[in-house]
Coordinates of C-alpha atoms in Angstrom, one line a residue:
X140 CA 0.0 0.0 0.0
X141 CA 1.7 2.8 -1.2
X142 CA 1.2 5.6 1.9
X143 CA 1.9 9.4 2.5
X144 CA 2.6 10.4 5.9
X145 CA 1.6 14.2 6.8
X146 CA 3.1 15.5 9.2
X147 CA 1.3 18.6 10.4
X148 CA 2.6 19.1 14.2
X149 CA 6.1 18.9 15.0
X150 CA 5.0 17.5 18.4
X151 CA 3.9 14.2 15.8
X152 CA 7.1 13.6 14.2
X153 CA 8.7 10.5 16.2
X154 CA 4.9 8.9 15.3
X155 CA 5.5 9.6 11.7
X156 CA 8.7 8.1 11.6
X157 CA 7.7 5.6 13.8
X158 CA 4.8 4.4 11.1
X159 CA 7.5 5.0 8.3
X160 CA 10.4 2.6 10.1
X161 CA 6.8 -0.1 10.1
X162 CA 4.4 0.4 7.2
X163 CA 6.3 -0.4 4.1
X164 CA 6.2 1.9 0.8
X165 CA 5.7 4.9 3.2
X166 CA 7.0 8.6 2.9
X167 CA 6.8 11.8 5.0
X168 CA 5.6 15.0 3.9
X169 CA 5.6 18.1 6.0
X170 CA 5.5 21.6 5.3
X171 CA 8.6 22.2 8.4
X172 CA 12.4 21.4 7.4
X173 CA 12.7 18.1 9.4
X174 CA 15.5 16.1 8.1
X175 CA 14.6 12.8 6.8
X176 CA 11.2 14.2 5.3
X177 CA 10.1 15.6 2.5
X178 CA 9.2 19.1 2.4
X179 CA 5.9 20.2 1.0
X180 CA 4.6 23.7 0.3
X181 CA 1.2 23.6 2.3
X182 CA -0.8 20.5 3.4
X183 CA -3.8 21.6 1.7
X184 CA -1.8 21.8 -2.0
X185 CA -0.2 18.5 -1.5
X186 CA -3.5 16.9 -0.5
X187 CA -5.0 18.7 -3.9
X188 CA -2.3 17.5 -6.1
X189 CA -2.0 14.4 -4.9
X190 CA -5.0 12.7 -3.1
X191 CA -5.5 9.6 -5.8
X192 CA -2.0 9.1 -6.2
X193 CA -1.7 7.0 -3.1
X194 CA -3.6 4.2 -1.5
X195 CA -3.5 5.7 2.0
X196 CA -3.1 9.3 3.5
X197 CA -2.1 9.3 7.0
X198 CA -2.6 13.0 8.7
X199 CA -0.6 13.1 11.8
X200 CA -2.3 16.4 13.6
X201 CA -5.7 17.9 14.3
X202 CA -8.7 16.1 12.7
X203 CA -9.9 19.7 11.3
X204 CA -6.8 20.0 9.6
X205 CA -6.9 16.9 8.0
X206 CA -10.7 17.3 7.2
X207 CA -10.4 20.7 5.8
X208 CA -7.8 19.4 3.7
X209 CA -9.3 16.3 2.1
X210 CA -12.9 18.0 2.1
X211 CA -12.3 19.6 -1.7
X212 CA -10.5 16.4 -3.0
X213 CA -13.4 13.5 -1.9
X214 CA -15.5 11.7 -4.6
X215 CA -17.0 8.6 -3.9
X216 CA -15.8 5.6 -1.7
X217 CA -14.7 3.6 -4.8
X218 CA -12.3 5.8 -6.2
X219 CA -11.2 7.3 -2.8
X220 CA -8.3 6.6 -0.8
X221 CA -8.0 5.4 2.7
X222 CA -7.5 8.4 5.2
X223 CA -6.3 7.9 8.8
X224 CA -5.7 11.0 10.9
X225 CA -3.5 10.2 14.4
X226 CA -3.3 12.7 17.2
X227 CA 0.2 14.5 17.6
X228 CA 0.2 12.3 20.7
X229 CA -0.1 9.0 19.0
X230 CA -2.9 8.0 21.0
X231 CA -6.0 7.6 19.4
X232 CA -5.9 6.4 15.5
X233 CA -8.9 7.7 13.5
X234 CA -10.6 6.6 10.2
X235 CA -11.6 9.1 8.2
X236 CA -12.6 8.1 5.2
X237 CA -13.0 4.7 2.9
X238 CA -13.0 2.9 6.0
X239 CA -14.7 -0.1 3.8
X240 CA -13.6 -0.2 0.0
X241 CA -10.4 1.9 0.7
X242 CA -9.3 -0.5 3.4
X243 CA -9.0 2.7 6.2
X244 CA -10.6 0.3 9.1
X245 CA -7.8 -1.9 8.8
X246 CA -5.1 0.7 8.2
X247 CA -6.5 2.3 11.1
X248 CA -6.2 -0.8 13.1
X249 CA -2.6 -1.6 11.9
X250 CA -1.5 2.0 12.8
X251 CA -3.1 1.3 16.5
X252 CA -1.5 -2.0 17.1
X253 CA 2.4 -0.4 15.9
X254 CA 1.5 2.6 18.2
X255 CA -0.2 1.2 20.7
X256 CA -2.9 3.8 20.0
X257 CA -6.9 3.6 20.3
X258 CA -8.6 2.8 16.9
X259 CA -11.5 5.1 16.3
X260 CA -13.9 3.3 13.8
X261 CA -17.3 4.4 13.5
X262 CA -18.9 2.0 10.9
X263 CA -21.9 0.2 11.8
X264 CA -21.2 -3.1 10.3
X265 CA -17.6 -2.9 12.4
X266 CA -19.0 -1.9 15.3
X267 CA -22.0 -4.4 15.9
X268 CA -19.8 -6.9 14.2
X269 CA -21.9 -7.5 11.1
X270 CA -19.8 -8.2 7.6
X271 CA -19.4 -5.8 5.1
X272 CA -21.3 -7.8 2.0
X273 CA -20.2 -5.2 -0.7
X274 CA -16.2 -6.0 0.5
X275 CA -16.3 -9.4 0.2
X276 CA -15.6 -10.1 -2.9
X277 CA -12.7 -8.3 -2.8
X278 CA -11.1 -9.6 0.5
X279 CA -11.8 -13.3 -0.7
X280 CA -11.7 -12.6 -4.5
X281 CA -14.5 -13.8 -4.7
X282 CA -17.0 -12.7 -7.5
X283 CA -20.3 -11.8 -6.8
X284 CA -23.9 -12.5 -8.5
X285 CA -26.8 -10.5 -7.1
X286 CA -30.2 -11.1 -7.5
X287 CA -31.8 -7.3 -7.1
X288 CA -34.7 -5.7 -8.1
X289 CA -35.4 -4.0 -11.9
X290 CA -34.6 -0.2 -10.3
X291 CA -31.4 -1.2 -8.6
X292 CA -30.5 -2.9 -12.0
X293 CA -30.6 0.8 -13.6
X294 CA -28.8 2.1 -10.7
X295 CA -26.5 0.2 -11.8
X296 CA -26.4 1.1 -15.6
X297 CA -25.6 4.9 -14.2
X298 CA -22.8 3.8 -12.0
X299 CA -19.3 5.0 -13.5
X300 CA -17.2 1.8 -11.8
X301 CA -17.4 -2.1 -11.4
X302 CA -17.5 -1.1 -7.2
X303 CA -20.3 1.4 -8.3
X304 CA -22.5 -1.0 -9.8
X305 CA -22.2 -3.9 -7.7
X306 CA -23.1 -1.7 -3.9
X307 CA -25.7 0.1 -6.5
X308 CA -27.1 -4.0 -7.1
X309 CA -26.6 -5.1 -3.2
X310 CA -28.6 -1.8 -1.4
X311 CA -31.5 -3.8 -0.8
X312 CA -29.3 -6.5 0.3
X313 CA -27.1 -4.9 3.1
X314 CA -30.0 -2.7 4.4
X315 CA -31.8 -6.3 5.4
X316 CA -28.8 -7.9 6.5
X317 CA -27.7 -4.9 8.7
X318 CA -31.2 -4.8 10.3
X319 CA -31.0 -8.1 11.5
X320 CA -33.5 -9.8 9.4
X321 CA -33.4 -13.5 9.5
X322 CA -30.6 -14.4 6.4
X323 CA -29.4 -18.2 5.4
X324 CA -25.8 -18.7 4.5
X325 CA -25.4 -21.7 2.1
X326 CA -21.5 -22.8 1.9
X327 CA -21.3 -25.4 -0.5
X328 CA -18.1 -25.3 -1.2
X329 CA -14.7 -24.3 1.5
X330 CA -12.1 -21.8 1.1
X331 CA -10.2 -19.2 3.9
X332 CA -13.3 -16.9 2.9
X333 CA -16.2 -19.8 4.0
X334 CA -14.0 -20.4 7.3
X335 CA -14.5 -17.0 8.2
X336 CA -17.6 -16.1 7.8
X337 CA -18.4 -19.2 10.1
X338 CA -16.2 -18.1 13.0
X339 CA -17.3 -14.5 12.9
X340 CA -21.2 -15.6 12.0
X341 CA -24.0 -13.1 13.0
X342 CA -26.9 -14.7 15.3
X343 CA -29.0 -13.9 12.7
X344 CA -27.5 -15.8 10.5
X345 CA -28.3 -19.7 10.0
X346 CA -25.5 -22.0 8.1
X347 CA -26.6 -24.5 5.7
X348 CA -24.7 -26.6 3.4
X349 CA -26.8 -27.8 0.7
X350 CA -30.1 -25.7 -0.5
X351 CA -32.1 -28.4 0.3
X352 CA -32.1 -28.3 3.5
X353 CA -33.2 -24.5 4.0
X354 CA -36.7 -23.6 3.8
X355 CA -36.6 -20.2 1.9
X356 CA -40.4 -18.9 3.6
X357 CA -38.0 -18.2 6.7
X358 CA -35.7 -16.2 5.5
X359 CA -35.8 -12.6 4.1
X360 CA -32.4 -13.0 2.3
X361 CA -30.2 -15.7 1.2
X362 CA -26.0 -15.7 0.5
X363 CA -24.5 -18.6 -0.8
X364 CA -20.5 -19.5 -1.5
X365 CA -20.5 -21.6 -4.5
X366 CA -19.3 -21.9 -8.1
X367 CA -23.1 -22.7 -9.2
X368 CA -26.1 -20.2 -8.8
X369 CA -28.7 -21.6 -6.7
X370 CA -32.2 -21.0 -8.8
X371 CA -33.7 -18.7 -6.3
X372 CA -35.6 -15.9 -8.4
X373 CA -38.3 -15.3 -5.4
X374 CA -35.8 -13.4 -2.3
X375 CA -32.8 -11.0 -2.3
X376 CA -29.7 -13.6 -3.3
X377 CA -26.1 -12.7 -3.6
X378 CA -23.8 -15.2 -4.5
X379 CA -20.3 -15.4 -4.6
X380 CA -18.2 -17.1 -7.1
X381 CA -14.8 -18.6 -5.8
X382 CA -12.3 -19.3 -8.3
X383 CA -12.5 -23.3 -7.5
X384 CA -13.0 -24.9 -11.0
X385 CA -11.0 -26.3 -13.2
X386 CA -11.4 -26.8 -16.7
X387 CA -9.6 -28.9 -18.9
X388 CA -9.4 -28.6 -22.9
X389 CA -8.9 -30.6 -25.7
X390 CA -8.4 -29.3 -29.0
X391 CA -8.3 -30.4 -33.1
X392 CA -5.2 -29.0 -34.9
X393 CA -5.8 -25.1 -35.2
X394 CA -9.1 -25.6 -33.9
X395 CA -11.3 -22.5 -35.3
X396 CA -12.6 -19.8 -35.6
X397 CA -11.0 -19.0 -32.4
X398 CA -13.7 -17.0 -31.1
X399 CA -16.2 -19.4 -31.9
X400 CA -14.2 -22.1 -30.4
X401 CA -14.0 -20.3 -27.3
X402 CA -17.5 -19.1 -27.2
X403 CA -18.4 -23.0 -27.4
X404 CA -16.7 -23.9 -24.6
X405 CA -18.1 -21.1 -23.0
X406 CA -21.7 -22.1 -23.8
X407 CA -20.5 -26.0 -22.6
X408 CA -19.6 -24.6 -19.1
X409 CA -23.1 -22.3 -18.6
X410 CA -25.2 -25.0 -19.5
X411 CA -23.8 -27.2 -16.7
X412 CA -24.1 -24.3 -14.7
X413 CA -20.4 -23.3 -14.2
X414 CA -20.2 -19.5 -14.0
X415 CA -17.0 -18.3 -15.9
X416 CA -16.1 -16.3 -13.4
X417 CA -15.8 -19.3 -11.1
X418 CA -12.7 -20.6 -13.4
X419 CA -9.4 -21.1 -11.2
X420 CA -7.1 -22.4 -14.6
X421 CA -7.7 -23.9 -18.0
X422 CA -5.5 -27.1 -18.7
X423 CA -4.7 -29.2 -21.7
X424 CA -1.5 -31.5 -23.6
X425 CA 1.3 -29.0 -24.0
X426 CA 1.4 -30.0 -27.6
X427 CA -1.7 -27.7 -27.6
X428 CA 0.9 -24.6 -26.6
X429 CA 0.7 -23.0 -29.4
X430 CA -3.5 -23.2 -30.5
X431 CA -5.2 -19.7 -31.2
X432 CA -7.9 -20.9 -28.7
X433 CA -5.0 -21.8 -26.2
X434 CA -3.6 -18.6 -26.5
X435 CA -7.1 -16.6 -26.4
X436 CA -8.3 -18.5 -23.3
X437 CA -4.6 -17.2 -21.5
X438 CA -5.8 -13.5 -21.8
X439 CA -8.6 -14.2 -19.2
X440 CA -7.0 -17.5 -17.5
X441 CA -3.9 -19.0 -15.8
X442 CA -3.2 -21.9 -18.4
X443 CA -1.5 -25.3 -17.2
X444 CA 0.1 -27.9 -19.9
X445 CA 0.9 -31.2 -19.0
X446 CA 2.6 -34.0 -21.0
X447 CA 1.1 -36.7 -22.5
X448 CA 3.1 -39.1 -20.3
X449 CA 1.5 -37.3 -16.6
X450 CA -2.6 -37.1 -18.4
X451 CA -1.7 -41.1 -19.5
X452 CA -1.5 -41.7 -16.0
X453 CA -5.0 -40.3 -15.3
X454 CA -7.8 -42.4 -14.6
X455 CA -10.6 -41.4 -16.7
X456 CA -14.1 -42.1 -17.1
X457 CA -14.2 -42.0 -20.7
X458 CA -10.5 -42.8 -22.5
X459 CA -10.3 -42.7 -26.2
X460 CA -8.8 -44.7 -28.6
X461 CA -8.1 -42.2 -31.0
X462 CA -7.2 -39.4 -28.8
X463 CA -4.5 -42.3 -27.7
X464 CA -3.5 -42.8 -31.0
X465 CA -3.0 -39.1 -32.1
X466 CA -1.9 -37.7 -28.6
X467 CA 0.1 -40.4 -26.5
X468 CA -2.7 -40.3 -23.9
X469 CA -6.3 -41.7 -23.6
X470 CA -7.8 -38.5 -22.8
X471 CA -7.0 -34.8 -22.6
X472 CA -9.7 -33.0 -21.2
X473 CA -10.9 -35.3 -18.3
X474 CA -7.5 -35.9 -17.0
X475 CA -6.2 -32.4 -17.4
X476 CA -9.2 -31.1 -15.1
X477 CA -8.3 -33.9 -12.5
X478 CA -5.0 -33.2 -12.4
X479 CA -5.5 -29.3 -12.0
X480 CA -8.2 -29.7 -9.4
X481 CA -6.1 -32.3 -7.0
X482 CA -7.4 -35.9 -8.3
X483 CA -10.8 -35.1 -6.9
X484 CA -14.4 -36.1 -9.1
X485 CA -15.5 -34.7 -12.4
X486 CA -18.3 -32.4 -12.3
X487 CA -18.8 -32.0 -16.3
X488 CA -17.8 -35.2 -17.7
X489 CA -16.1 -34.8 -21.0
X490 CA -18.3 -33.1 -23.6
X491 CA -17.1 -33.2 -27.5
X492 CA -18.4 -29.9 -30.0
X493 CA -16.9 -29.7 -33.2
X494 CA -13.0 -29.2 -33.1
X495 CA -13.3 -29.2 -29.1
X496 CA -13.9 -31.3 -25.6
X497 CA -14.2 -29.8 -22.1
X498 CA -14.1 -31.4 -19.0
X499 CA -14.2 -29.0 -15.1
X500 CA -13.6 -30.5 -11.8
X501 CA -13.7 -29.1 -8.6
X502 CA -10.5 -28.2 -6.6
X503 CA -9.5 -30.8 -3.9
X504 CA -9.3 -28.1 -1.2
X505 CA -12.8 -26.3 -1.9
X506 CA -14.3 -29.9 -1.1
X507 CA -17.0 -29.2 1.8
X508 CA -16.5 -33.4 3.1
X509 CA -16.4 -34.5 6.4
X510 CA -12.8 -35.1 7.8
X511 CA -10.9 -36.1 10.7
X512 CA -8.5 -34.7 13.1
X513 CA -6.7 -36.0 15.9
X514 CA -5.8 -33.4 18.8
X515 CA -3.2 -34.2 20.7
X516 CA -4.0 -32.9 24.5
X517 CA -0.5 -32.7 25.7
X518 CA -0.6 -32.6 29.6
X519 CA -4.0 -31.8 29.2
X520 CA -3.8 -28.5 30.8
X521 CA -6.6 -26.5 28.0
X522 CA -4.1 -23.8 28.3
X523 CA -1.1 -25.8 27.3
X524 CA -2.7 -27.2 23.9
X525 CA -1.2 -26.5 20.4
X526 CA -2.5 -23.7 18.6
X527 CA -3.9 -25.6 15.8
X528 CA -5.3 -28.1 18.3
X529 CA -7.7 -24.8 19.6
X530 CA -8.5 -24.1 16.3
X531 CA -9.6 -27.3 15.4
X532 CA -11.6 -27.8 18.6
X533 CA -13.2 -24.5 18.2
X534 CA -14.5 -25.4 14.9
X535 CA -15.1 -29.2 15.2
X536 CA -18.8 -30.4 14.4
X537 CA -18.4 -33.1 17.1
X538 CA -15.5 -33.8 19.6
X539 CA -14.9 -37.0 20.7
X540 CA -12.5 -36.8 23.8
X541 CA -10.7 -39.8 25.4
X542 CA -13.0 -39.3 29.2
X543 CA -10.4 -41.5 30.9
X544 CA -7.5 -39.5 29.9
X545 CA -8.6 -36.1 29.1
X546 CA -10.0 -33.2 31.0
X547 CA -13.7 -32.1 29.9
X548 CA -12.5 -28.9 30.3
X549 CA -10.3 -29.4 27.0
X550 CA -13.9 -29.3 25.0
X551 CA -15.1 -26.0 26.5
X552 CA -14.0 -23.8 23.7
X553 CA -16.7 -26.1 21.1
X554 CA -18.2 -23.3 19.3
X555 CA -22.4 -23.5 19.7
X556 CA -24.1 -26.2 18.5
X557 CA -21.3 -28.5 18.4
X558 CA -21.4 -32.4 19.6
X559 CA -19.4 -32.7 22.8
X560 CA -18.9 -36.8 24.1
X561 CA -16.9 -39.0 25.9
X562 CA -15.3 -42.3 24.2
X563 CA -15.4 -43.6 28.1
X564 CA -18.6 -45.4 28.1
X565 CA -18.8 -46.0 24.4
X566 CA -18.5 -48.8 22.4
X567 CA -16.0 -49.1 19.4
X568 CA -18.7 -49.6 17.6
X569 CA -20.6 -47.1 19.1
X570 CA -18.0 -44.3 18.4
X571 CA -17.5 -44.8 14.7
X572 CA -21.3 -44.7 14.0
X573 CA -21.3 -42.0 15.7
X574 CA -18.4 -40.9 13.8
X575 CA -19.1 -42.1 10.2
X576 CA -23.1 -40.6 10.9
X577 CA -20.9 -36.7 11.1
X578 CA -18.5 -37.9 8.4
X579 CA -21.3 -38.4 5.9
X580 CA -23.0 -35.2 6.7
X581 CA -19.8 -33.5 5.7
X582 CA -18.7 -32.6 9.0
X583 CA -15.4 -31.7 10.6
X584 CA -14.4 -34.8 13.5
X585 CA -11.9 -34.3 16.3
X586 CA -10.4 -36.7 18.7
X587 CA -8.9 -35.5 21.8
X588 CA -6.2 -38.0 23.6
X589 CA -3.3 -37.5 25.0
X590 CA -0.8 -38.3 22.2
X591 CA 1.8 -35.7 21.3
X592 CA 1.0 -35.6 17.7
X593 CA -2.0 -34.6 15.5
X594 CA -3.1 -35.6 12.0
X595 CA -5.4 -35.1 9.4
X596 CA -7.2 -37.9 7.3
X597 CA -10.6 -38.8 5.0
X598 CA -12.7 -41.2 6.8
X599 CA -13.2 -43.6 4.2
X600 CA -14.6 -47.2 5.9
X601 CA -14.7 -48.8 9.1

């Protein structure tokens, strides 16, 4: 983040260079001769001339002074840069402006935590610990789809940028969920994005994981993680596309027109309901390099080759005989998607157009699937546990802790809702039913013992 410091008060100047020695790309500009900063005719002209030619402004010195200076210079929160303004003290750390979009909240937060300062944040969604919908997308690159009504479409149409159009499209959406009407989260797929939203989840906020399972009458607004549109038309829907598929390619020798090659494929994808923008890479035979449609499809997409020799080694639900014969391998398309996504299962099977065949699969580490995880517990002091240990606990769907060994008092940080038993008076038999039963649902599993190390694993039989 490329950041001006402005010092107005001399009284502020160990703060400034304090936040220069710790916030990289940083400068200082002041309008005294300090040595070490750069000198600057007035604040107000340097703000004028250049306000959009940094990411973050950082006044050290009165809030008016700040204020009065940015005042002539502010547009909109999408085009606008972060602005923080620090006492001369260093003791309170304000944000001014583009707390959201701008990322001010968490400059502001930053700035506190190097100075040991008091972050001032005023947003409501920060300060009753609600999510900001319209940044989302951004902080998990995530790409989102909104379902909003026919004015908020031409809102839209008027808006100058992408960040315009989208909060112009989510209005209706934001005001409910900041209100505290009743929303359901569907997470169908898992990614750093998905795990956060369910440790910091609203309690009016209900998680499902497949949209069968929610009845829509009780919700005034649905959001949903996942590289397919649910077909909700009736309720306020955002959803947000994570870059989890992978598509793999086949091609015929200069396969063309290009455009209408790649338009195909294109088509191929929506009608299995893969949204484009849910595309993590394209793969195909790197004897393919140098295709027109290869090349096109690398404008928009990361592009993997692989040799004939590593997609032979694929199984494949549908090899062919001629692809062997002409390519070395019994299938391009299929295997090049499972080898991109991790080895995990096909969801578009190969389809064959003209001069073409496309395969996606779904990255092995978006997979929402039951797992297990063994916790070691150490002395069994809850204090003493491992990091990840805590995390795991505190996330589990059920815990099943070894009574006879472990304290219960390990399992007190089980987030709500969670299943909480002892193996003590179980049966083996009794514990993996009870274990395959949460495995099956796609749930997280975590056994607490005292061993002294922890692993991870697919529950796969009995």
């Amino acid at each position: 983040m490329k950041t001006a410091i402005i010092l107005i008060s001399e009284a502020g100047l160990k703060t400034a260079e304090l936040l220069r020695n710790e916030l990289s790309d940083s400068e200082i500009f002041t309008p005294r001769s300090e040595d070490g900063c750069t000198h600057i005719p007035s604040v107000p002209d340097f703000t004028a001339g250049n306000f959009n030619r940094y990411d973050a402004l950082i006044f050290i010195g009165a809030m008016g002074i700040c204020v009065r200076a940015i005042a002539p210079c502010v547009k909109n929160k999408y085009t606008d840069p972060a602005v923080v303004c620090v006492d001369s003290t260093g003791r309170h750390a304000i944000s001014v402006l583009s707390g959201h979009i701008g990322g001010a909240n968490e400059l502001t937060n930053t700035i506190a935590g190097i100075l040991g300062a008091e972050p001032v944040i005023t947003t409501q969604s920060d300060l009753t610990g609600l999510w900001a919908l319209d940044v989302l997308p951004r902080r998990f690159d995530w790409f989102p789809v909104i379902n909003a009504e026919d004015s908020a479409r031409l809102l839209a149409e008027l808006a100058e940028t992408k960040e315009e159009k989208i909060r112009a499209c989510m209005n209706e959406h934001i005001n409910l969920f900041v209100s505290g009407q009743r929303m359901a989260l569907l997470l169908e797929v898992r990614d750093k994005g998905t795990d956060w939203l369910e440790a910091n989840l609203p309690p009016h906020v209900e998680v499902f994981y497949n949209l069968k399972d929610i009845k829509l009458s009780r919700f005034k607004l649905l959001l949903c993680v996942s590289p397919h549109v649910p077909p909700v038309n009736h309720m306020p829907l955002i959803c947000y596309l994570p870059k989890v598929l992978h598509v793999g390619i086949g091609l015929a020798h200069q396969a063309g027109p290009t455009r209408k090659a790649v338009e195909a494929i294109y088509k191929v994808l929506e009608e299995h309901n893969i949204m484009i923008p849910a595309i993590a890479s394209i793969s195909t035979i790197d004897a393919k390099r140098s295709e027109p449609v290869v090349k096109s499809l690398k404008k928009n997409f990361p592009v993997r080759f692989y040799t004939a020799e590593e997609l032979a080694r694929v199984d494949v639900p549908h090899p062919s005989k001629t692809v062997l014969k002409h390519m070395g391998t019994p299938s391009v398309s299929e295997a090049a998607a499972l080898l991109s996504s991790g080895h995990t299962r096909l969801l578009i099977p190969k389809k064959k157009g003209e001069n073409y065949t496309v395969a996606a699969a779904l990255d092995v580490n978006a997979l929402r699937q039951g797992y297990i995880e063994i916790v070691g517990a150490g002395p069994g002091d809850p204090d003493l546990i491992s990091v990840r240990g805590r995390q795991m606990l505190e996330k589990a769907d059920l815990i099943l802790y070894a009574g006879s060994l472990v304290p219960r008092e390990l399992t007190l940080c089980a987030k709500p809702g969670a299943t909480v038993r002892s193996s003590a008076s179980m049966e083996l038999e009794e514990q993996m039913e009870l274990i395959e039963d949460f495995y099956d649902r796609a749930s997280s599993w975590c056994g607490c013992t005292r061993a002294t190390r922890a692993s991870t694993a697919p529950f796969r039989s009995r």
